[in-house]
Short mmCIF file of C-alpha atoms in Angstrom, two decimals:
data_model
loop_
_atom_site.label_atom_id
_atom_site.label_comp_id
_atom_site.label_asym_id
_atom_site.label_seq_id
_atom_site.Cartn_x
_atom_site.Cartn_y
_atom_site.Cartn_z
CA UNK H 510 118.09 95.71 111.74
CA UNK H 511 116.46 94.19 114.42
CA UNK H 512 118.51 91.55 116.45
CA UNK H 513 115.98 88.66 115.44
CA UNK H 514 115.91 89.97 112.04
CA UNK H 515 119.50 89.58 111.59
CA UNK H 516 119.84 85.94 112.84
CA UNK H 517 116.75 84.92 111.01
CA UNK H 518 118.51 86.07 108.08
CA UNK H 519 121.89 84.62 108.86
CA UNK H 520 119.97 81.39 109.35
CA UNK H 521 118.31 81.86 106.09
CA UNK H 522 121.32 81.79 104.15
CA UNK H 523 123.47 79.76 105.91
CA UNK H 524 121.34 76.55 105.80
CA UNK H 525 121.43 76.30 102.19
CA UNK H 526 124.42 74.01 103.21
CA UNK H 527 121.78 71.32 104.34
CA UNK H 528 120.15 70.01 101.57
CA UNK H 529 117.07 68.45 102.86
CA UNK H 530 115.63 71.82 105.03
CA UNK H 531 116.91 74.29 102.07
CA UNK H 532 114.98 71.67 99.69
CA UNK H 533 111.82 72.34 101.70
CA UNK H 534 112.03 75.89 102.21
CA UNK H 535 112.54 76.49 98.56
CA UNK H 536 109.16 73.93 97.98
CA UNK H 537 107.18 76.29 100.52
CA UNK H 538 108.87 79.56 98.57
CA UNK H 539 107.63 77.81 95.12
CA UNK H 540 104.32 76.67 96.71
CA UNK H 541 103.53 80.62 98.46
CA UNK H 542 104.70 82.03 94.76
CA UNK H 543 102.72 79.73 92.30
CA UNK H 544 99.66 79.92 94.80
CA UNK H 545 99.86 84.38 95.33
CA UNK H 546 100.44 84.86 91.23
CA UNK H 547 97.42 82.59 90.76
CA UNK H 548 95.14 84.87 93.17
CA UNK H 549 96.02 87.88 91.63
CA UNK H 550 95.57 86.30 87.98
CA UNK H 551 91.95 85.29 89.00
CA UNK H 552 91.29 87.77 90.88
CA UNK H 553 92.13 90.11 87.82
CA UNK H 554 90.47 87.94 85.39
CA UNK H 555 86.93 88.36 87.47
CA UNK H 556 87.48 92.27 87.56
CA UNK H 557 88.04 92.22 84.00
CA UNK H 558 84.81 90.38 83.56
CA UNK H 559 83.22 92.43 85.52
CA UNK H 560 84.05 95.28 83.85
CA UNK H 561 83.01 93.54 80.53
CA UNK H 562 79.89 93.17 81.87
CA UNK H 563 79.25 96.77 82.86
CA UNK H 564 80.89 97.94 79.50
CA UNK H 565 77.68 95.60 77.82
CA UNK H 566 75.47 97.30 80.04
CA UNK H 567 76.18 100.61 79.18
CA UNK H 568 75.90 99.78 75.24
CA UNK H 569 72.10 98.85 75.63
CA UNK H 570 70.97 100.41 79.03
CA UNK H 571 70.88 104.07 80.02
CA UNK H 572 72.70 105.46 83.17
CA UNK H 573 69.78 106.05 85.14
CA UNK H 574 66.27 104.53 84.56
CA UNK H 575 63.09 105.88 85.94
CA UNK H 576 60.22 103.14 86.55
CA UNK H 577 56.61 104.04 88.17
CA UNK H 578 56.55 102.47 91.60
CA UNK H 579 53.36 101.04 91.06
CA UNK H 580 51.61 100.01 87.45
CA UNK H 581 53.40 99.47 84.25
CA UNK H 582 53.00 103.15 82.73
CA UNK H 583 52.95 106.45 84.00
CA UNK H 584 52.48 110.11 82.54
CA UNK H 585 55.19 112.28 81.71
CA UNK H 586 54.46 115.88 81.54
CA UNK H 587 56.30 118.76 80.59
CA UNK H 588 56.77 119.86 83.77
CA UNK H 589 58.59 116.19 85.05
CA UNK H 590 60.68 116.62 82.16
CA UNK H 591 61.71 120.10 83.01
CA UNK H 592 62.16 119.41 86.97
CA UNK H 593 64.47 116.02 85.64
CA UNK H 594 66.30 118.10 83.56
CA UNK H 595 67.13 120.87 85.93
CA UNK H 596 69.26 118.28 88.05
CA UNK H 597 72.87 118.75 87.97
CA UNK H 598 74.36 116.05 85.39
CA UNK H 599 71.92 115.24 83.22
CA UNK H 600 72.88 115.03 79.85
CA UNK H 601 69.64 113.45 77.90
CA UNK H 602 66.40 112.05 78.62
CA UNK H 603 64.72 109.45 76.61
CA UNK H 604 61.26 108.32 76.82
CA UNK H 605 60.33 104.56 76.30
CA UNK H 606 57.26 102.32 75.98
CA UNK H 607 58.57 98.40 76.27
CA UNK H 608 56.58 95.43 76.21
CA UNK H 609 56.25 92.46 74.54
CA UNK H 610 54.51 91.93 71.34
CA UNK H 611 54.26 89.26 68.28
CA UNK H 612 56.73 90.17 65.54
CA UNK H 613 55.84 88.68 61.76
CA UNK H 614 57.96 88.84 58.92
CA UNK H 615 56.96 86.81 55.81
CA UNK H 616 55.69 83.42 56.83
CA UNK H 617 58.06 83.73 59.81
CA UNK H 618 56.96 84.83 63.74
CA UNK H 619 58.07 85.05 66.94
CA UNK H 620 57.73 87.00 70.74
CA UNK H 621 59.95 90.28 70.66
CA UNK H 622 60.58 93.00 73.16
CA UNK H 623 59.27 95.72 71.85
CA UNK H 624 61.06 99.14 72.79
CA UNK H 625 59.66 102.57 71.96
CA UNK H 626 62.12 105.29 71.86
CA UNK H 627 62.51 109.16 70.92
CA UNK H 628 64.54 111.17 69.00
CA UNK H 629 67.10 111.67 72.02
CA UNK H 630 68.14 107.88 71.14
CA UNK H 631 69.63 108.58 68.11
CA UNK H 632 71.24 111.37 69.04
CA UNK H 633 72.59 110.15 72.16
CA UNK H 634 74.16 107.35 69.87
CA UNK H 635 74.02 104.55 72.83
CA UNK H 636 74.16 101.20 70.26
CA UNK H 637 76.58 102.89 67.43
CA UNK H 638 79.55 100.24 68.70
CA UNK H 639 76.89 97.30 68.52
CA UNK H 640 75.47 98.05 65.07
CA UNK H 641 76.59 95.14 62.77
CA UNK H 642 74.44 96.18 59.76
CA UNK H 643 72.38 99.01 58.31
CA UNK H 644 72.16 101.94 59.93
CA UNK H 645 70.68 103.34 63.59
CA UNK H 646 67.97 105.88 61.91
CA UNK H 647 64.41 105.34 63.56
CA UNK H 648 62.91 107.57 60.62
CA UNK H 649 63.81 108.35 56.92
CA UNK H 650 64.45 110.68 55.11
CA UNK H 651 60.87 110.76 53.53
CA UNK H 652 59.62 109.76 56.86
CA UNK H 653 59.47 106.20 56.37
CA UNK H 654 59.59 105.03 59.84
CA UNK H 655 62.15 101.86 60.98
CA UNK H 656 63.29 99.37 63.20
CA UNK H 657 66.43 98.70 64.63
CA UNK H 658 66.64 94.58 65.42
CA UNK H 659 68.82 92.42 67.18
CA UNK H 660 70.59 89.98 65.86
CA UNK H 661 68.46 86.86 67.21
CA UNK H 662 65.44 88.40 66.15
CA UNK H 663 67.13 88.82 62.50
CA UNK H 664 67.92 85.39 62.70
CA UNK H 665 64.87 84.11 63.99
CA UNK H 666 62.47 85.82 61.48
CA UNK H 667 65.12 85.03 58.43
CA UNK H 668 64.74 89.21 57.89
CA UNK H 669 66.83 91.21 55.03
CA UNK H 670 67.49 94.44 54.81
CA UNK H 671 67.51 94.88 51.62
CA UNK H 672 64.21 93.55 50.63
CA UNK H 673 61.91 96.56 50.68
CA UNK H 674 58.98 94.83 49.75
CA UNK H 675 58.52 93.04 52.90
CA UNK H 676 57.16 94.95 56.22
CA UNK H 677 58.37 93.71 59.89
CA UNK H 678 54.72 93.55 61.31
CA UNK H 679 54.00 94.05 64.91
CA UNK H 680 50.71 92.35 66.88
CA UNK H 681 49.64 93.95 70.33
CA UNK H 682 46.27 92.88 72.01
CA UNK H 683 43.67 95.66 71.64
CA UNK H 684 42.73 97.46 74.68
CA UNK H 685 39.58 98.52 73.12
CA UNK H 686 37.61 94.92 73.00
CA UNK H 687 36.41 93.93 75.95
CA UNK H 688 36.68 89.97 75.04
CA UNK H 689 39.69 88.71 73.48
CA UNK H 690 39.03 86.87 70.00
CA UNK H 691 41.53 85.02 68.37
CA UNK H 692 39.56 84.83 64.98
CA UNK H 693 38.47 88.83 64.84
CA UNK H 694 40.62 91.05 62.94
CA UNK H 695 39.81 93.78 65.52
CA UNK H 696 41.45 91.32 68.43
CA UNK H 697 45.23 93.03 67.96
CA UNK H 698 46.28 96.28 66.88
CA UNK H 699 48.73 95.91 63.88
CA UNK H 700 52.01 97.95 63.22
CA UNK H 701 54.30 97.80 59.92
CA UNK H 702 58.00 99.21 59.70
CA UNK H 703 61.08 98.50 57.63
CA UNK H 704 63.70 97.43 59.23
CA UNK H 705 66.89 99.77 58.83
CA UNK H 706 69.52 97.95 61.22
CA UNK H 707 70.94 95.12 63.22
CA UNK H 708 73.08 95.19 66.59
CA UNK H 709 74.43 92.54 68.39
CA UNK H 710 75.56 92.91 71.64
CA UNK H 711 75.25 89.73 73.88
CA UNK H 712 72.60 86.73 74.08
CA UNK H 713 70.05 88.83 76.90
CA UNK H 714 69.41 91.08 74.29
CA UNK H 715 68.52 89.25 71.45
CA UNK H 716 64.87 89.48 71.47
CA UNK H 717 64.60 93.42 71.44
CA UNK H 718 63.48 95.51 68.66
CA UNK H 719 63.93 99.45 68.53
CA UNK H 720 61.09 101.62 67.28
CA UNK H 721 59.82 105.07 67.41
CA UNK H 722 57.75 105.73 70.18
CA UNK H 723 55.01 107.61 68.60
CA UNK H 724 53.98 104.37 66.59
CA UNK H 725 54.76 101.92 69.51
CA UNK H 726 52.05 104.13 71.66
CA UNK H 727 49.70 103.75 69.00
CA UNK H 728 50.22 100.13 68.85
CA UNK H 729 49.84 99.55 72.49
CA UNK H 730 47.85 102.31 73.28
CA UNK H 731 49.66 103.97 75.93
CA UNK H 732 47.61 107.18 75.12
CA UNK H 733 50.72 109.63 76.04
CA UNK H 734 52.11 107.58 79.03
CA UNK H 735 55.39 105.61 79.03
CA UNK H 736 56.60 103.28 81.04
CA UNK H 737 60.26 104.53 81.56
CA UNK H 738 62.36 107.68 81.76
CA UNK H 739 66.37 106.42 80.22
CA UNK H 740 68.32 109.35 81.54
CA UNK H 741 72.02 109.46 80.43
CA UNK H 742 74.53 110.95 82.44
CA UNK H 743 77.04 113.98 81.20
CA UNK H 744 80.74 113.21 81.99
CA UNK H 745 82.41 113.86 85.21
CA UNK H 746 79.23 112.78 87.35
CA UNK H 747 78.70 110.03 89.06
CA UNK H 748 75.34 107.66 88.33
CA UNK H 749 74.73 106.69 91.85
CA UNK H 750 74.73 110.53 92.97
CA UNK H 751 72.48 111.78 90.33
CA UNK H 752 69.83 108.67 90.71
CA UNK H 753 69.98 109.79 94.58
CA UNK H 754 69.50 113.40 93.59
CA UNK H 755 66.61 112.18 91.17
CA UNK H 756 64.65 110.31 93.77
CA UNK H 757 64.71 112.84 95.75
CA UNK H 758 63.41 114.74 93.13
CA UNK H 759 60.82 112.81 92.21
CA UNK H 760 59.59 111.50 95.10
CA UNK H 761 58.11 107.86 96.27
CA UNK H 762 55.81 107.39 93.38
CA UNK H 763 58.94 106.26 90.94
CA UNK H 764 61.63 104.01 91.42
CA UNK H 765 64.55 105.43 89.87
CA UNK H 766 67.93 103.23 89.84
CA UNK H 767 71.21 103.12 88.04
CA UNK H 768 72.83 100.78 85.62
CA UNK H 769 74.60 98.72 88.48
CA UNK H 770 71.07 98.68 89.99
CA UNK H 771 69.19 97.63 87.31
CA UNK H 772 71.90 94.59 86.68
CA UNK H 773 72.63 93.94 90.75
CA UNK H 774 71.97 90.38 90.03
CA UNK H 775 74.37 89.60 87.84
CA UNK H 776 77.27 91.91 89.32
CA UNK H 777 76.34 90.40 92.73
CA UNK H 778 76.82 86.84 91.34
CA UNK H 779 80.43 87.67 89.71
CA UNK H 780 81.34 88.80 93.37
CA UNK H 781 80.43 86.16 95.05
CA UNK H 782 82.13 83.88 92.78
CA UNK H 783 85.10 86.11 93.34
CA UNK H 784 84.52 85.78 97.08
CA UNK H 785 84.54 82.21 97.10
CA UNK H 786 87.86 81.61 94.47
CA UNK H 787 89.62 84.03 96.82
CA UNK H 788 89.06 82.11 99.80
CA UNK H 789 89.61 78.78 98.04
CA UNK H 790 93.16 80.36 96.63
CA UNK H 791 93.98 81.43 100.48
CA UNK H 792 93.23 77.54 101.54
CA UNK H 793 95.46 76.28 98.23
CA UNK H 794 98.17 78.87 99.97
CA UNK H 795 97.80 77.81 103.21
CA UNK H 796 98.50 74.18 101.84
CA UNK H 797 101.66 75.57 100.19
CA UNK H 798 102.29 77.20 103.79
CA UNK H 799 102.53 74.15 105.71
CA UNK H 800 106.05 73.12 103.97
CA UNK H 801 107.14 76.62 106.42
CA UNK H 802 106.13 74.48 109.45
CA UNK H 803 108.02 71.59 108.52
CA UNK H 804 110.83 73.62 107.43
CA UNK H 805 110.63 75.93 110.66
CA UNK H 806 110.40 72.82 113.02
CA UNK H 807 113.00 71.06 111.36
CA UNK H 808 115.34 74.10 111.34
CA UNK H 809 114.34 74.60 115.40
CA UNK H 810 115.45 71.13 116.06
CA UNK H 811 118.79 71.49 114.35
CA UNK H 812 119.44 75.07 115.67
CA UNK H 813 118.43 73.67 119.63
CA UNK H 814 121.90 74.39 120.67
CA UNK H 815 122.23 77.69 119.52
CA UNK H 816 118.79 79.03 121.31
CA UNK H 817 120.21 77.17 124.36
CA UNK H 818 123.53 79.40 123.83
CA UNK H 819 121.37 82.91 123.42
CA UNK H 820 119.08 81.76 126.34
CA UNK H 821 122.57 81.92 128.27
CA UNK H 822 123.49 84.87 127.17
CA UNK H 823 120.47 86.46 128.10
CA UNK H 824 117.83 85.98 125.53
CA UNK H 825 114.17 86.09 126.64
CA UNK H 826 111.75 83.50 125.10
CA UNK H 827 110.09 86.80 123.42
CA UNK H 828 113.46 86.98 120.95
CA UNK H 829 113.41 83.33 120.32
CA UNK H 830 110.14 83.25 118.65
CA UNK H 831 110.65 86.42 117.07
CA UNK H 832 113.84 84.49 115.11
CA UNK H 833 111.25 82.01 114.05
CA UNK H 834 108.62 84.11 113.00
CA UNK H 835 111.04 86.14 110.97
CA UNK H 836 112.42 83.08 109.62
CA UNK H 837 109.29 82.23 108.23
CA UNK H 838 108.24 85.53 107.13
CA UNK H 839 111.42 85.53 104.96
CA UNK H 840 110.57 82.37 103.26
CA UNK H 841 106.95 83.24 102.40
CA UNK H 842 107.72 86.90 101.82
CA UNK H 843 110.07 85.98 99.33
CA UNK H 844 107.21 83.69 97.50
CA UNK H 845 104.77 86.01 97.54
CA UNK H 846 107.15 88.73 96.31
CA UNK H 847 107.86 86.66 93.06
CA UNK H 848 104.23 85.69 93.42
CA UNK H 849 102.93 89.15 93.29
CA UNK H 850 105.22 90.37 90.75
CA UNK H 851 104.58 87.30 88.37
CA UNK H 852 101.13 87.75 88.28
CA UNK H 853 100.99 91.43 87.69
CA UNK H 854 103.54 90.44 84.79
CA UNK H 855 100.94 88.00 83.24
CA UNK H 856 98.38 90.14 83.77
CA UNK H 857 100.02 93.12 82.04
CA UNK H 858 100.94 91.03 79.09
CA UNK H 859 97.41 89.73 78.48
CA UNK H 860 96.22 93.62 78.36
CA UNK H 861 98.74 94.36 76.06
CA UNK H 862 98.69 91.25 73.84
CA UNK H 863 96.32 89.37 74.82
CA UNK H 864 97.41 85.71 74.44
CA UNK H 865 94.86 84.16 75.87
CA UNK H 866 91.91 84.54 73.58
CA UNK H 867 88.16 83.58 74.66
CA UNK H 868 88.57 81.01 71.89
CA UNK H 869 84.82 82.35 70.35
CA UNK H 870 83.87 84.08 66.91
CA UNK H 871 81.45 85.49 68.42
CA UNK H 872 82.58 86.92 71.42
CA UNK H 873 82.34 90.64 72.26
CA UNK H 874 86.20 90.70 72.93
CA UNK H 875 88.89 88.52 71.34
CA UNK H 876 91.02 87.91 74.93
CA UNK H 877 90.13 86.90 78.11
CA UNK H 878 89.38 90.73 80.11
CA UNK H 879 91.97 91.29 82.80
CA UNK H 880 91.79 94.30 85.23
CA UNK H 881 94.70 95.43 87.91
CA UNK H 882 93.12 96.40 90.75
CA UNK H 883 95.74 97.27 93.63
CA UNK H 884 93.28 96.45 96.25
CA UNK H 885 93.32 92.63 95.35
CA UNK H 886 96.96 92.80 95.05
CA UNK H 887 97.02 94.24 98.73
CA UNK H 888 94.22 91.96 99.87
CA UNK H 889 96.58 88.90 98.71
CA UNK H 890 99.78 89.98 100.26
CA UNK H 891 97.62 90.32 103.13
CA UNK H 892 96.74 87.24 103.30
CA UNK H 893 99.92 85.76 103.04
CA UNK H 894 101.43 87.28 105.46
CA UNK H 895 98.46 85.86 107.86
CA UNK H 896 98.83 82.63 107.02
CA UNK H 897 102.41 82.68 107.34
CA UNK H 898 102.18 84.26 111.23
CA UNK H 899 99.91 81.21 111.52
CA UNK H 900 102.23 78.19 110.50
CA UNK H 901 105.66 80.09 111.93
CA UNK H 902 103.82 80.58 115.44
CA UNK H 903 103.86 76.91 116.71
CA UNK H 904 107.70 76.13 115.67
CA UNK H 905 108.76 79.57 116.88
CA UNK H 906 107.33 78.68 120.18
CA UNK H 907 108.42 75.24 120.32
CA UNK H 908 112.01 76.25 119.59
CA UNK H 909 111.62 78.65 122.12
CA UNK H 910 110.41 76.16 124.58
CA UNK H 911 112.89 73.71 123.69
CA UNK H 912 115.67 76.33 124.22
CA UNK H 913 114.87 76.85 127.56
CA UNK H 914 114.58 72.84 128.89
CA UNK H 915 117.63 72.69 127.37
CA UNK H 916 119.17 75.84 129.23
CA UNK H 917 117.89 74.44 132.32
#
């Protein structure tokens, strides 16, 4: 062990006999421990929220989405589908038509986001975990077409799945008429479907209705065009890698985005909040570490004679500085280790047992989501070390200068 650390350890344990200096040191250790623990827990909660949002997105959104660079629709040819499917990592391709429409059920009506999907949507089972009533079938055994509605639309229109006499109607402006006459029966195209299932994910998806793409095509008069292609990735492949390959294959006429890119604003907001919280907690740790400054300052005053004696024995100012820097590091690292272990333990208990609940019956998860990322723990440790070095440097320098004066 280095001489400076030997002396620092001896000072650390021997000064416990001095009640006031010892009390300040313990307060500093406790402050650093609490601040470190708080940072680990809060950063892990943000990681959990980010992971929860990704799980929510995965329930409804595809891994990769292809949309036209210009306009709302594009023509999907067999050659284009073949080219896409040749890309390594493609599990399935779903043709999509999506636009706003007026939905009517009995005497109720509202604007919905009508999403037409082909048969591969059912095969991929994207909404399996979100279904709360009915089934995910879009076509019955006798050829009856069905619609899958969100919980928000079911509540807005008072839809009863067991009532087979009332259809769910959709109205969309007809593109054949040159002028829109709201009083004319020809102003809107009509589509009647039977509600077959209800899903719930979260409020941002509460206006969606899913229906067979062929019927939505006839309603919106897309005439074989599509508004998007949703692509699911096979296990073992990264969405970002596949989306880049697709962008190269399809060219500049199409925009290819992975799921994180589709929800970039929300994920960016979570990361920014996490950054600001980390900075705030770092400042709190700095305030707690100020006690280390006072503790080392008083220790330097107490040990003036010892420092002078070390100078007389040939010690250099650098050694004196290292002694007090090591002393501050021992105090801070003791608190940091306790804080890191405590934070990891709290997060593990929350993951395992979910002691802190969300407090909402409609929440997708019962307990607050928590995810431990070792990079965050490393970041917290580095922050504590840096703060310790900053607050310990001035007392260490003053101790060295004071001892040198006494020697002279």
